Coordinates of N, CA and C in Angstrom, one line a residue:
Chain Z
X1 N 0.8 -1.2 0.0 CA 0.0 0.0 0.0 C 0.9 1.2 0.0
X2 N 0.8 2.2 -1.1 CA 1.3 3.5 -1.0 C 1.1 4.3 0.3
X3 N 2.2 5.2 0.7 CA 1.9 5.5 1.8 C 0.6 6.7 1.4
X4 N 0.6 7.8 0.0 CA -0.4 8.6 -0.4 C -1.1 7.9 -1.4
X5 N -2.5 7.9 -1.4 CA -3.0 7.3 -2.4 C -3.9 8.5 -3.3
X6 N -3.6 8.7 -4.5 CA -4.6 10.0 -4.8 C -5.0 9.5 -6.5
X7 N -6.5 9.4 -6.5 CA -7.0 9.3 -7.8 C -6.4 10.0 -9.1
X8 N -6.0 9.7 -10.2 CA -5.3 10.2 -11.0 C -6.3 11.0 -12.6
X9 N -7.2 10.7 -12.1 CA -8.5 11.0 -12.9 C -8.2 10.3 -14.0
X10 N -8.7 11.4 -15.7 CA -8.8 13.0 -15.1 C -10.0 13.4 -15.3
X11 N -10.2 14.3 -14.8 CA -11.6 14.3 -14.1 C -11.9 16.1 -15.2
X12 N -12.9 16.3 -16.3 CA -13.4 17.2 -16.5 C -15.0 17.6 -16.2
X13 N -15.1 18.7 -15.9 CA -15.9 19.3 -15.2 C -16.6 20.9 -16.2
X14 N -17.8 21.3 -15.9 CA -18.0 22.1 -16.8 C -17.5 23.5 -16.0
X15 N -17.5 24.5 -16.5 CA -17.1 25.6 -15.7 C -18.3 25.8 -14.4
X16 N -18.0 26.7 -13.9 CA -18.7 26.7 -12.4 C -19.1 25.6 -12.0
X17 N -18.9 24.4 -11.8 CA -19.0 23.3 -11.3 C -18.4 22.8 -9.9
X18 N -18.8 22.9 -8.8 CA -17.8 22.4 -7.5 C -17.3 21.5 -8.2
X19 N -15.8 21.4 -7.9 CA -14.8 20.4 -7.5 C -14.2 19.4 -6.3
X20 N -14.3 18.3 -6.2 CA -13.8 17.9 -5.2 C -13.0 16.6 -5.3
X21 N -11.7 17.1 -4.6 CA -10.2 16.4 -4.8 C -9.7 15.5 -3.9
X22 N -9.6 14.2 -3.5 CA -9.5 13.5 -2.7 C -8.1 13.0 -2.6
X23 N -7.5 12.8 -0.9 CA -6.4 11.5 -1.1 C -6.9 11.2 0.5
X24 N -6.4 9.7 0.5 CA -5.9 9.1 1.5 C -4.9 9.0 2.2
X25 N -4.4 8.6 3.3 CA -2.6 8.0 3.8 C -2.9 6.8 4.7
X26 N -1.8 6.3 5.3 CA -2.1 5.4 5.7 C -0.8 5.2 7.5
X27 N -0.1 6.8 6.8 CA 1.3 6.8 7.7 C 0.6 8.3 8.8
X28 N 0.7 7.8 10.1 CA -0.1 8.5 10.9 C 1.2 9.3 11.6
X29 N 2.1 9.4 11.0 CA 3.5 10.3 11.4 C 3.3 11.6 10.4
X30 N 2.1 11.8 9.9 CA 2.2 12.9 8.8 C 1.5 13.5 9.4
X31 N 2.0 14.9 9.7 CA 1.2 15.9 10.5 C 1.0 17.4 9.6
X32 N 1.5 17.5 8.6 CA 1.0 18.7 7.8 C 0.7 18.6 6.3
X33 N -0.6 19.0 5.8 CA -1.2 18.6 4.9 C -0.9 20.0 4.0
X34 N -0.3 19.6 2.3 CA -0.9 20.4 1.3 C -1.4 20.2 0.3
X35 N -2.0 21.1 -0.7 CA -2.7 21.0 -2.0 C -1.8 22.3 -2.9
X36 N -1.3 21.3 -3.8 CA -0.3 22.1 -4.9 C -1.3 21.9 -6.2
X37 N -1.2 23.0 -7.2 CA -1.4 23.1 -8.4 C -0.4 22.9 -9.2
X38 N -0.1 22.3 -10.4 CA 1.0 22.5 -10.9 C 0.2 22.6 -12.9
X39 N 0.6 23.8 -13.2 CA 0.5 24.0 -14.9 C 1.5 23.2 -15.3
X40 N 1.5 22.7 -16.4 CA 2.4 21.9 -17.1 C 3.3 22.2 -17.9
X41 N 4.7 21.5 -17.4 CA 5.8 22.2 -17.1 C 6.1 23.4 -16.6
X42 N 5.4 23.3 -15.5 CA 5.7 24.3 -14.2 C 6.0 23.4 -12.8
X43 N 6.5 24.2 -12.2 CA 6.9 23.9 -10.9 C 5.4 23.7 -10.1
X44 N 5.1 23.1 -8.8 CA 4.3 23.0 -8.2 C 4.0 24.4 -7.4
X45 N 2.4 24.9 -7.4 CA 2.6 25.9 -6.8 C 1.5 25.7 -5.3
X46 N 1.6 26.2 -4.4 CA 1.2 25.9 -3.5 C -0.4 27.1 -3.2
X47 N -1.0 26.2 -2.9 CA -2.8 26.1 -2.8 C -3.1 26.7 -1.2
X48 N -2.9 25.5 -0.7 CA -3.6 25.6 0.8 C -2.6 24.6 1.8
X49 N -2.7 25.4 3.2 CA -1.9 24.3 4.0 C -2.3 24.6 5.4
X50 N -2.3 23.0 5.8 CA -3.1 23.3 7.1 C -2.3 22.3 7.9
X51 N -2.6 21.7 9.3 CA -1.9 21.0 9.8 C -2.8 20.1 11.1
X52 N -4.0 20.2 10.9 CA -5.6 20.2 11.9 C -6.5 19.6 11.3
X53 N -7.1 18.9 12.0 CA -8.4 18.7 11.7 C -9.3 19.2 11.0
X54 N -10.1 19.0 10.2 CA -11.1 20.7 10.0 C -11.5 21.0 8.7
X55 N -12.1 22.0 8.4 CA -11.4 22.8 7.4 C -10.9 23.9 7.1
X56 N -10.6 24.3 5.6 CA -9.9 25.7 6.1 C -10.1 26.3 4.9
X57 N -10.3 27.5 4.5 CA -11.2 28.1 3.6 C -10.2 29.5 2.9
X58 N -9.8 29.8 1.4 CA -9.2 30.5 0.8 C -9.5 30.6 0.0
X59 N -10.7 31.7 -0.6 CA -11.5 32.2 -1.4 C -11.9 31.1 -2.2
X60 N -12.3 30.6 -3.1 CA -12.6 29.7 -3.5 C -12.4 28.4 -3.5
X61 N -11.2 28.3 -2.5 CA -10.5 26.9 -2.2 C -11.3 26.3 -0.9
X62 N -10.9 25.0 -0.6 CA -11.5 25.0 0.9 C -11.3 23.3 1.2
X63 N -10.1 23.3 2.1 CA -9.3 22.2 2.3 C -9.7 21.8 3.5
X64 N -10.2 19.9 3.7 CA -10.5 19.6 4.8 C -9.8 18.3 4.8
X65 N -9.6 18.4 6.2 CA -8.3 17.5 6.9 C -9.5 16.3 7.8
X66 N -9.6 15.0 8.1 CA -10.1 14.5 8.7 C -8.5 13.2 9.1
X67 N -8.4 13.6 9.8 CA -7.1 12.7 10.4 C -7.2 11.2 11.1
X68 N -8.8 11.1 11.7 CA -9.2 9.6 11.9 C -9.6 9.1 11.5
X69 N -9.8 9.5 10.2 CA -10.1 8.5 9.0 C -9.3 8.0 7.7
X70 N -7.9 9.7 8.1 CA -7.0 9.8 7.3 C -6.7 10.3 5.5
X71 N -7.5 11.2 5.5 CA -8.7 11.1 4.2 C -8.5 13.2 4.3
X72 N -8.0 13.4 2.8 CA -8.0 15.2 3.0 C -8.8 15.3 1.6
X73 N -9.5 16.7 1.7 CA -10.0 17.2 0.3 C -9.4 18.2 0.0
X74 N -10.2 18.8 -1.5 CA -9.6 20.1 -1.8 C -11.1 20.1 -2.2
X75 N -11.5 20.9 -2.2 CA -13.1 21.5 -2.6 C -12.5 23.1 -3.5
X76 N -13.0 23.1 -4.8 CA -13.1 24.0 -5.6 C -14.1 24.3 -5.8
X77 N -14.7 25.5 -5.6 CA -16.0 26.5 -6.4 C -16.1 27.1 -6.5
X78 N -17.3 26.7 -8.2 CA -17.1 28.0 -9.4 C -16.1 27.9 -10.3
X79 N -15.7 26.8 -10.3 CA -14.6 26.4 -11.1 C -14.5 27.0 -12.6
X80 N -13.2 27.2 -12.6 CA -12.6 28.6 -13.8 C -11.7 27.4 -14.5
X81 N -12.0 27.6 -16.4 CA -11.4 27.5 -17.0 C -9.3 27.4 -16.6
X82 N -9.1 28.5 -15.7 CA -7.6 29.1 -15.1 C -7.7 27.7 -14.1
X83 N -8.7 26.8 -13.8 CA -8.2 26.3 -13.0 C -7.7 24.9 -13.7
X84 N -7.8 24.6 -14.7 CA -7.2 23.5 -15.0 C -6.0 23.1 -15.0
X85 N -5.5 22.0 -14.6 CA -4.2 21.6 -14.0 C -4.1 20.4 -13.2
X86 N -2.9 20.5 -12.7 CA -2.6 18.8 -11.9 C -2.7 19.1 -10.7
X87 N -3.8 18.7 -9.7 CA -3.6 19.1 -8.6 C -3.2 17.6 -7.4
X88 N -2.4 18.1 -6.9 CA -1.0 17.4 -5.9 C -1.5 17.5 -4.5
X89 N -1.8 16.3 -4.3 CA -1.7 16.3 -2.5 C -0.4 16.2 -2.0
X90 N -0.2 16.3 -0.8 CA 1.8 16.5 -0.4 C 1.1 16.4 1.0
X91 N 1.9 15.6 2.2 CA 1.8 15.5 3.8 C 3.8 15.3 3.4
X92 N 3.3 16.2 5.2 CA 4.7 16.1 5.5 C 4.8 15.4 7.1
X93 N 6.2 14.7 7.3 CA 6.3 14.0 8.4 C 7.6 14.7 9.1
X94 N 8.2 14.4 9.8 CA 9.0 14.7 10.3 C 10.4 13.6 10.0
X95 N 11.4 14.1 9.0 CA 12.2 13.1 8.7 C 13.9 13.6 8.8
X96 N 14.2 13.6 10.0 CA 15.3 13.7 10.9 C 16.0 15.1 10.9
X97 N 17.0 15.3 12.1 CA 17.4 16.4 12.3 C 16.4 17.8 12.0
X98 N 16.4 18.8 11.2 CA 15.2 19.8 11.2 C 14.7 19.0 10.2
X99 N 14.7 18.5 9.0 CA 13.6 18.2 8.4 C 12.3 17.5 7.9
X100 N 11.9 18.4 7.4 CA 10.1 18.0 7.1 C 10.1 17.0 5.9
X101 N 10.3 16.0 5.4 CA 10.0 15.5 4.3 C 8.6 15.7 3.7
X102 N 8.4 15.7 2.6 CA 7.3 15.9 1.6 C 6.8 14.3 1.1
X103 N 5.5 13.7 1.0 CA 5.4 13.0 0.5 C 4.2 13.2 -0.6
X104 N 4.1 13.1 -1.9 CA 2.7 13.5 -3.0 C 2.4 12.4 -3.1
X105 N 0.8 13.0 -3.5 CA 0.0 11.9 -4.4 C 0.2 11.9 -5.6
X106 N 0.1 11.2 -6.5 CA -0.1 11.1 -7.6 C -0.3 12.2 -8.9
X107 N -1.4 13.0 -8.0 CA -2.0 13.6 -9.1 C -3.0 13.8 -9.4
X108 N -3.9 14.2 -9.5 CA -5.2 14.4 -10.4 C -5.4 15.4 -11.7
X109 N -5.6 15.2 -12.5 CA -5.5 16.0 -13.8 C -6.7 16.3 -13.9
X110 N -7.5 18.1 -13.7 CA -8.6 18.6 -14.0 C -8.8 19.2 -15.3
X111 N -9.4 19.0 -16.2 CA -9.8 20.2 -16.8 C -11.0 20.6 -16.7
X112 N -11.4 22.1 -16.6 CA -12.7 22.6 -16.3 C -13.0 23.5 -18.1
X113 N -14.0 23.4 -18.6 CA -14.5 23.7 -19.7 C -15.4 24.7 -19.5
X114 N -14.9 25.3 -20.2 CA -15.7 26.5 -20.9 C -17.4 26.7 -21.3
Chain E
X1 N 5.4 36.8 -1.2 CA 7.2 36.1 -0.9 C 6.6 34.6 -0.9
X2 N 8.1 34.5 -0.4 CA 8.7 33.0 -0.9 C 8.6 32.2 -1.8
X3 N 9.6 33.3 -3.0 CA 9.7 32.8 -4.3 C 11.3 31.8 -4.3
X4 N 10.8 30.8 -5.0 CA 11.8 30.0 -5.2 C 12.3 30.0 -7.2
X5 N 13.5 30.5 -7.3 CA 13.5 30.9 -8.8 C 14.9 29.7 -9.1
X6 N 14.9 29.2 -10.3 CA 15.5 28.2 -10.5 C 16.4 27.8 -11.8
X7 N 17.4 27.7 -12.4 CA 17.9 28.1 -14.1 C 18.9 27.1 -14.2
X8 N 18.9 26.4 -15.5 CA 18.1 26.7 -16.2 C 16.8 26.0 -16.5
X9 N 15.4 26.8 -17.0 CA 14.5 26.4 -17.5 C 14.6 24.8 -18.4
X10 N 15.4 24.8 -19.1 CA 15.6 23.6 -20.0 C 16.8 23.5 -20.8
X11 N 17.5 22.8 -20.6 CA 19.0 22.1 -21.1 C 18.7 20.7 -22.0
X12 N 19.5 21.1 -23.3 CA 19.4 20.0 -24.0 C 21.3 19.8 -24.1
X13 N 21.5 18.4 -23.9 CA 22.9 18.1 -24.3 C 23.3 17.1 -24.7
X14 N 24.6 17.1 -24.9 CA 25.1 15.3 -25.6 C 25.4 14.6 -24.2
X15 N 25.1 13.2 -24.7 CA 25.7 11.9 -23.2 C 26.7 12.5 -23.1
X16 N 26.9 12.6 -21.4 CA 28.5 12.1 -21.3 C 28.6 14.1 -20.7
X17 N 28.3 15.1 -21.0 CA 28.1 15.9 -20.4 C 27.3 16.1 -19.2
X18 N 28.1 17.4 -18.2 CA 28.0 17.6 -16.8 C 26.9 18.3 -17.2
X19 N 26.0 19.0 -16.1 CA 25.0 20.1 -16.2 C 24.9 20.3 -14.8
X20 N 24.5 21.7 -14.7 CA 24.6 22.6 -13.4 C 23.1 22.9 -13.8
X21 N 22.6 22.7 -12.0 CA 21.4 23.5 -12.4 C 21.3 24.0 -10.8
X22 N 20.7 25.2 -11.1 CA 21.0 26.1 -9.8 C 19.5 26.6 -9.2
X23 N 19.2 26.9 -8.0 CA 18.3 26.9 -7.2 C 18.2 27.9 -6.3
X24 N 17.7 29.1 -5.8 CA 17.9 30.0 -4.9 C 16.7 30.4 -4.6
X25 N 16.6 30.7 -3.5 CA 15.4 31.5 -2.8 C 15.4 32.7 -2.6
X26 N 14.3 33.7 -3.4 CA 14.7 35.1 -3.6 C 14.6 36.3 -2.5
X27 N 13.7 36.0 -1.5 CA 12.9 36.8 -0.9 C 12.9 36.1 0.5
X28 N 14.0 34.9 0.5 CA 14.0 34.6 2.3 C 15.5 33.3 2.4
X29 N 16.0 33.3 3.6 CA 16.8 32.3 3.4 C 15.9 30.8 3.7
X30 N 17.2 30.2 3.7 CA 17.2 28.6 3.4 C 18.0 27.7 3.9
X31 N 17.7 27.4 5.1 CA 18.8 26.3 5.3 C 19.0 25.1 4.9
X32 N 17.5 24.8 4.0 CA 17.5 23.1 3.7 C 16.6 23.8 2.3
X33 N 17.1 22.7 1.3 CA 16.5 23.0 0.2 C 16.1 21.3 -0.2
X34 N 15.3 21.4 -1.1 CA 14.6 19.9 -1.8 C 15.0 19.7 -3.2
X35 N 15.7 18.9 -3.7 CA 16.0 18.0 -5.0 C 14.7 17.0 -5.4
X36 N 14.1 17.1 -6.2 CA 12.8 16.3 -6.8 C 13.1 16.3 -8.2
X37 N 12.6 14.8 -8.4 CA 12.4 14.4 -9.9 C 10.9 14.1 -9.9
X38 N 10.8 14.5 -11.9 CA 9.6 14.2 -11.7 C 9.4 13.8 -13.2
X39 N 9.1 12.0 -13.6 CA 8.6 12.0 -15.0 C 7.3 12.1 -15.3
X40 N 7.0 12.0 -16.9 CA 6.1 12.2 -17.3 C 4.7 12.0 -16.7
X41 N 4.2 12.2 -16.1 CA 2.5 11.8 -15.5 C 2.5 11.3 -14.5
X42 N 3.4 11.5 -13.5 CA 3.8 10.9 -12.2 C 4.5 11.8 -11.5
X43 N 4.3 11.6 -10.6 CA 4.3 12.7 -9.2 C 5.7 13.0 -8.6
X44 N 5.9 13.8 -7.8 CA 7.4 14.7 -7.7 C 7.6 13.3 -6.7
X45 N 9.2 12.7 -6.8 CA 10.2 11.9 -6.2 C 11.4 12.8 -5.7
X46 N 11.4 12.3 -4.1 CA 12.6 13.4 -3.6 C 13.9 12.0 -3.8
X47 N 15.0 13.4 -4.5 CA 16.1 12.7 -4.5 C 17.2 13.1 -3.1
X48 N 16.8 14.2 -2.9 CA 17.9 14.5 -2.1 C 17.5 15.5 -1.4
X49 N 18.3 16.0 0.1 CA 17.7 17.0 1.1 C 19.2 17.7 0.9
X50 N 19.1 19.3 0.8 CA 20.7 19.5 0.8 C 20.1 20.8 2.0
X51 N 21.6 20.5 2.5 CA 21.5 21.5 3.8 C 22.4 22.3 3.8
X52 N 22.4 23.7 4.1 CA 23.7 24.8 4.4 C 24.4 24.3 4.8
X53 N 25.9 24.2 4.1 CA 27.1 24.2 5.2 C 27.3 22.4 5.0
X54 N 26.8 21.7 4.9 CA 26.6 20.2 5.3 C 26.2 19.8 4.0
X55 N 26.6 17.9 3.7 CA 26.2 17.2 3.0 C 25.0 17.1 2.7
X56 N 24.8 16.8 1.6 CA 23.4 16.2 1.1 C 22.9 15.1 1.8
X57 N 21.5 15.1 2.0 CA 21.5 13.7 2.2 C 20.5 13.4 1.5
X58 N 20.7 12.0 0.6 CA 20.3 11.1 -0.3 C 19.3 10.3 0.1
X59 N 18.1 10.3 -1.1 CA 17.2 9.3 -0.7 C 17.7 8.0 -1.2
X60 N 17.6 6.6 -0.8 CA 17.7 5.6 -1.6 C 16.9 4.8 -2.7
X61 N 18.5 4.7 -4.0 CA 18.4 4.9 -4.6 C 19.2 5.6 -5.6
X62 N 19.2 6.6 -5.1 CA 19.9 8.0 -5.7 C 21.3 8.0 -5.4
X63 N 21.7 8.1 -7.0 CA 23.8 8.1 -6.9 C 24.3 9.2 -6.4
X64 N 24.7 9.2 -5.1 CA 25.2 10.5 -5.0 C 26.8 11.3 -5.4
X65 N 27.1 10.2 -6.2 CA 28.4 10.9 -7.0 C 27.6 11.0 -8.7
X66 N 26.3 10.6 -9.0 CA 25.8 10.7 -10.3 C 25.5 12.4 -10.3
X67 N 24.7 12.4 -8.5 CA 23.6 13.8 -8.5 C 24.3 14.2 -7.8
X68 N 25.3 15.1 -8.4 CA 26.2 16.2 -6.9 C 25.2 17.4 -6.4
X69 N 25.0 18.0 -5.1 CA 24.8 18.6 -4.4 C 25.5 19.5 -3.5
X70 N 25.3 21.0 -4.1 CA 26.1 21.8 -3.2 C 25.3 22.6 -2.6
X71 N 25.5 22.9 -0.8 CA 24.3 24.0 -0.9 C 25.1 25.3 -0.1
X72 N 26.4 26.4 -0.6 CA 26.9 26.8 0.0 C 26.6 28.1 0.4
X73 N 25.2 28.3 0.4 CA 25.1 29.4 1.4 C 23.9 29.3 1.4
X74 N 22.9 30.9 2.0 CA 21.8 30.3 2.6 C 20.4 30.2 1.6
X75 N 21.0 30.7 0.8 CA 20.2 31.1 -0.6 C 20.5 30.4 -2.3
X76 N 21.0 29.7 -2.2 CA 21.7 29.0 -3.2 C 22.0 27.5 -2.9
X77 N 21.3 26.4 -4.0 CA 21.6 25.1 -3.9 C 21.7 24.8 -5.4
X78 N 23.1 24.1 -5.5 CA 23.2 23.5 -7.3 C 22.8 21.7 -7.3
X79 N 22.7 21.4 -8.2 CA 22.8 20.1 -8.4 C 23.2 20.0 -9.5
X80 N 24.1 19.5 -9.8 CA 25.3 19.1 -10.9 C 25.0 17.3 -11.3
X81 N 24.3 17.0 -12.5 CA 24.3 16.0 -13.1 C 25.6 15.5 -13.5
X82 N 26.6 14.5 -13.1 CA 27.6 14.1 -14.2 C 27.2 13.4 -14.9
X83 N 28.3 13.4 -15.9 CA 28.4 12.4 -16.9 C 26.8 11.8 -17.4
X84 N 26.2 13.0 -17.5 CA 24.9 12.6 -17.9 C 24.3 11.6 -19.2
X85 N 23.4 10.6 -18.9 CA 22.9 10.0 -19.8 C 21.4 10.1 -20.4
X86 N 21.2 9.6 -21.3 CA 19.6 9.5 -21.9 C 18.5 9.1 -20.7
X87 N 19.0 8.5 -19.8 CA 18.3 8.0 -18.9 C 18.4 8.6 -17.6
X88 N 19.0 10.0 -17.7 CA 19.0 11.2 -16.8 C 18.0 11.9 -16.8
X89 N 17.4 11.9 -18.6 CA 16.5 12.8 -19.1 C 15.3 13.1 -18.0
X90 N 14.7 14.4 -17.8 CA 13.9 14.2 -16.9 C 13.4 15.7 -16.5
X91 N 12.6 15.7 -15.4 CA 12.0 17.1 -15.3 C 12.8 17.2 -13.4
X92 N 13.3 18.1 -13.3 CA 14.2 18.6 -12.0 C 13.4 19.7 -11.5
X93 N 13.1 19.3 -10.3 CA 12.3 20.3 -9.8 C 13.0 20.9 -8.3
X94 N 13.6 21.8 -7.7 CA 14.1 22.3 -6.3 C 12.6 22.8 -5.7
X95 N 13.2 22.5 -4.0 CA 12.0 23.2 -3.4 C 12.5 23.6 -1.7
X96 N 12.2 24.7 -1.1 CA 12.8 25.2 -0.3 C 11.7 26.0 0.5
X97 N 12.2 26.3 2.0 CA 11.2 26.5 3.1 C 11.4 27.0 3.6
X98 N 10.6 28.2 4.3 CA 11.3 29.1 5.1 C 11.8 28.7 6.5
X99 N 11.1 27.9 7.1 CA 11.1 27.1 8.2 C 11.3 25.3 8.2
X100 N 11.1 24.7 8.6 CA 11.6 23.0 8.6 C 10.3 22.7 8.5
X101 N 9.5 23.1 9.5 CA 7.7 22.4 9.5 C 7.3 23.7 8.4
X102 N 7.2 24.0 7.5 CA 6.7 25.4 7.2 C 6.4 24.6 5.3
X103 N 5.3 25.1 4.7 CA 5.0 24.6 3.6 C 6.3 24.4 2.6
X104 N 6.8 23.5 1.7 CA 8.1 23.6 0.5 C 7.5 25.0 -0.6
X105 N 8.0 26.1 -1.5 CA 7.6 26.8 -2.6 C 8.6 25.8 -3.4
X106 N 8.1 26.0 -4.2 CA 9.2 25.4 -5.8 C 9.7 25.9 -6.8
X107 N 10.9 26.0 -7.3 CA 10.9 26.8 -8.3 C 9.8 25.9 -9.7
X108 N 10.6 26.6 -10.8 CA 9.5 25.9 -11.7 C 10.3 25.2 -12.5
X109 N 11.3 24.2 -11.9 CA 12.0 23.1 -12.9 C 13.2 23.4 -14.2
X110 N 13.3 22.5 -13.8 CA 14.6 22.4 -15.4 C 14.7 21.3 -16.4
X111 N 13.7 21.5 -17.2 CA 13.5 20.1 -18.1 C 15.2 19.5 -19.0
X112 N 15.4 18.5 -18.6 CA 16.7 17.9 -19.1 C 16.1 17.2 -19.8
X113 N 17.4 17.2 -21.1 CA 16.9 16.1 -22.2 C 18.7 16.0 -22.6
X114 N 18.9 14.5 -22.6 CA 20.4 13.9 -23.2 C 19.7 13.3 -24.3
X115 N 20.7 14.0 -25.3 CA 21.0 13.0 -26.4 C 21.6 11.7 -26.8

């Protein structure tokens, strides 16, 4: 079993349509959660980051952490054409001396239509 | 802030050539920066953790006399491919943080292609 597991789609959607982005883990040493966008052949850019239970809300974004079940979202609405792209789950653990290791999912490949 | 800027964008070369590819954080220091690969339709793989002042440290796997790693100040990390092969080809991505627990920014890669 992967330690991140994230559907790889791809998943199109019509414009203004909620979005909702899913991964799993399975390593309960991961204590901070993100959601990266990445355009292609671009670098990953960073979305939302939280480190809690909950959710957490950035204008149209809105990232929820459920940690006893192990399971994060990314909820998009209103979804914009601008938002198509690969979007990247990433937890981080704690992996020796100061650092945070990164670990991603897969991937999801959205495109939202016009 | 916390722009991570990265060059070059894309290198094309013959086997058997070195390539430098450089990494810096524009708008904050760095004591630890992130080496990631990433192929086609598959998700970022860390190769290596490079720290100020100190050795790399390598994930397994990873040659670390293939993927040299310098990270000599607090703003600046290279990674030097040797003796590069077709099978080096790939998408290089650095990523760096202002803090240890604190989210990675990225720059935006350096697509390598050997001939």
């Amino acid at each position: 079993q992967k330690e991140v597991e994230q559907d790889p789609g791809p998943l199109s959607v019509p414009e203004g349509a909620i979005v909702s982005l899913n991964c799993t883990y399975s390593n309960s040493a991961f204590q901070y959660f993100m959601w990266y966008r990445q355009y292609s052949r671009k670098g990953p850019e960073l979305l939302m980051y939280t480190y809690s239970s909950g959710n957490k809300e950035d204008g149209r974004f809105t990232a929820q952490v459920d940690k006893s079940s192990k399971y994060i979202s990314l909820f998009i609405r209103d979804s914009q054409p601008s938002d198509s792209a690969t979007y990247l789950c990433a937890m981080s653990a704690y992996g020796g001396g100061s650092n945070y290791k990164l670990t991603f999912g897969k991937g999801t490949l959205l495109t939202v239509n016009p | 802030g916390a722009v991570v800027s990265q060059h070059p964008s894309r290198v094309i070369c013959k086997s058997g050539t070195s390539v430098k590819i450089e990494c810096r954080s524009l708008d904050f220091q760095a004591t630890t920066m992130f080496w990631y690969r990433q192929f086609p339709k598959q998700s970022l793989m860390l190769m290596a953790t490079s720290n100020e002042g100190s050795k790399a440290t390598y994930e397994q796997g990873v040659e670390k006399d293939k993927f040299l790693i310098n990270h000599a100040s607090l703003t600046l990390s290279t990674l030097t491919v040797t003796s590069a092969h077709p099978e080096d080809s790939s998408f290089y991505i650095c990523s760096a943080g202002q803090y240890s627990n604190q989210p990675q920014h990225f720059g935006d890669g350096t697509r390598l292609s050997i001939l």
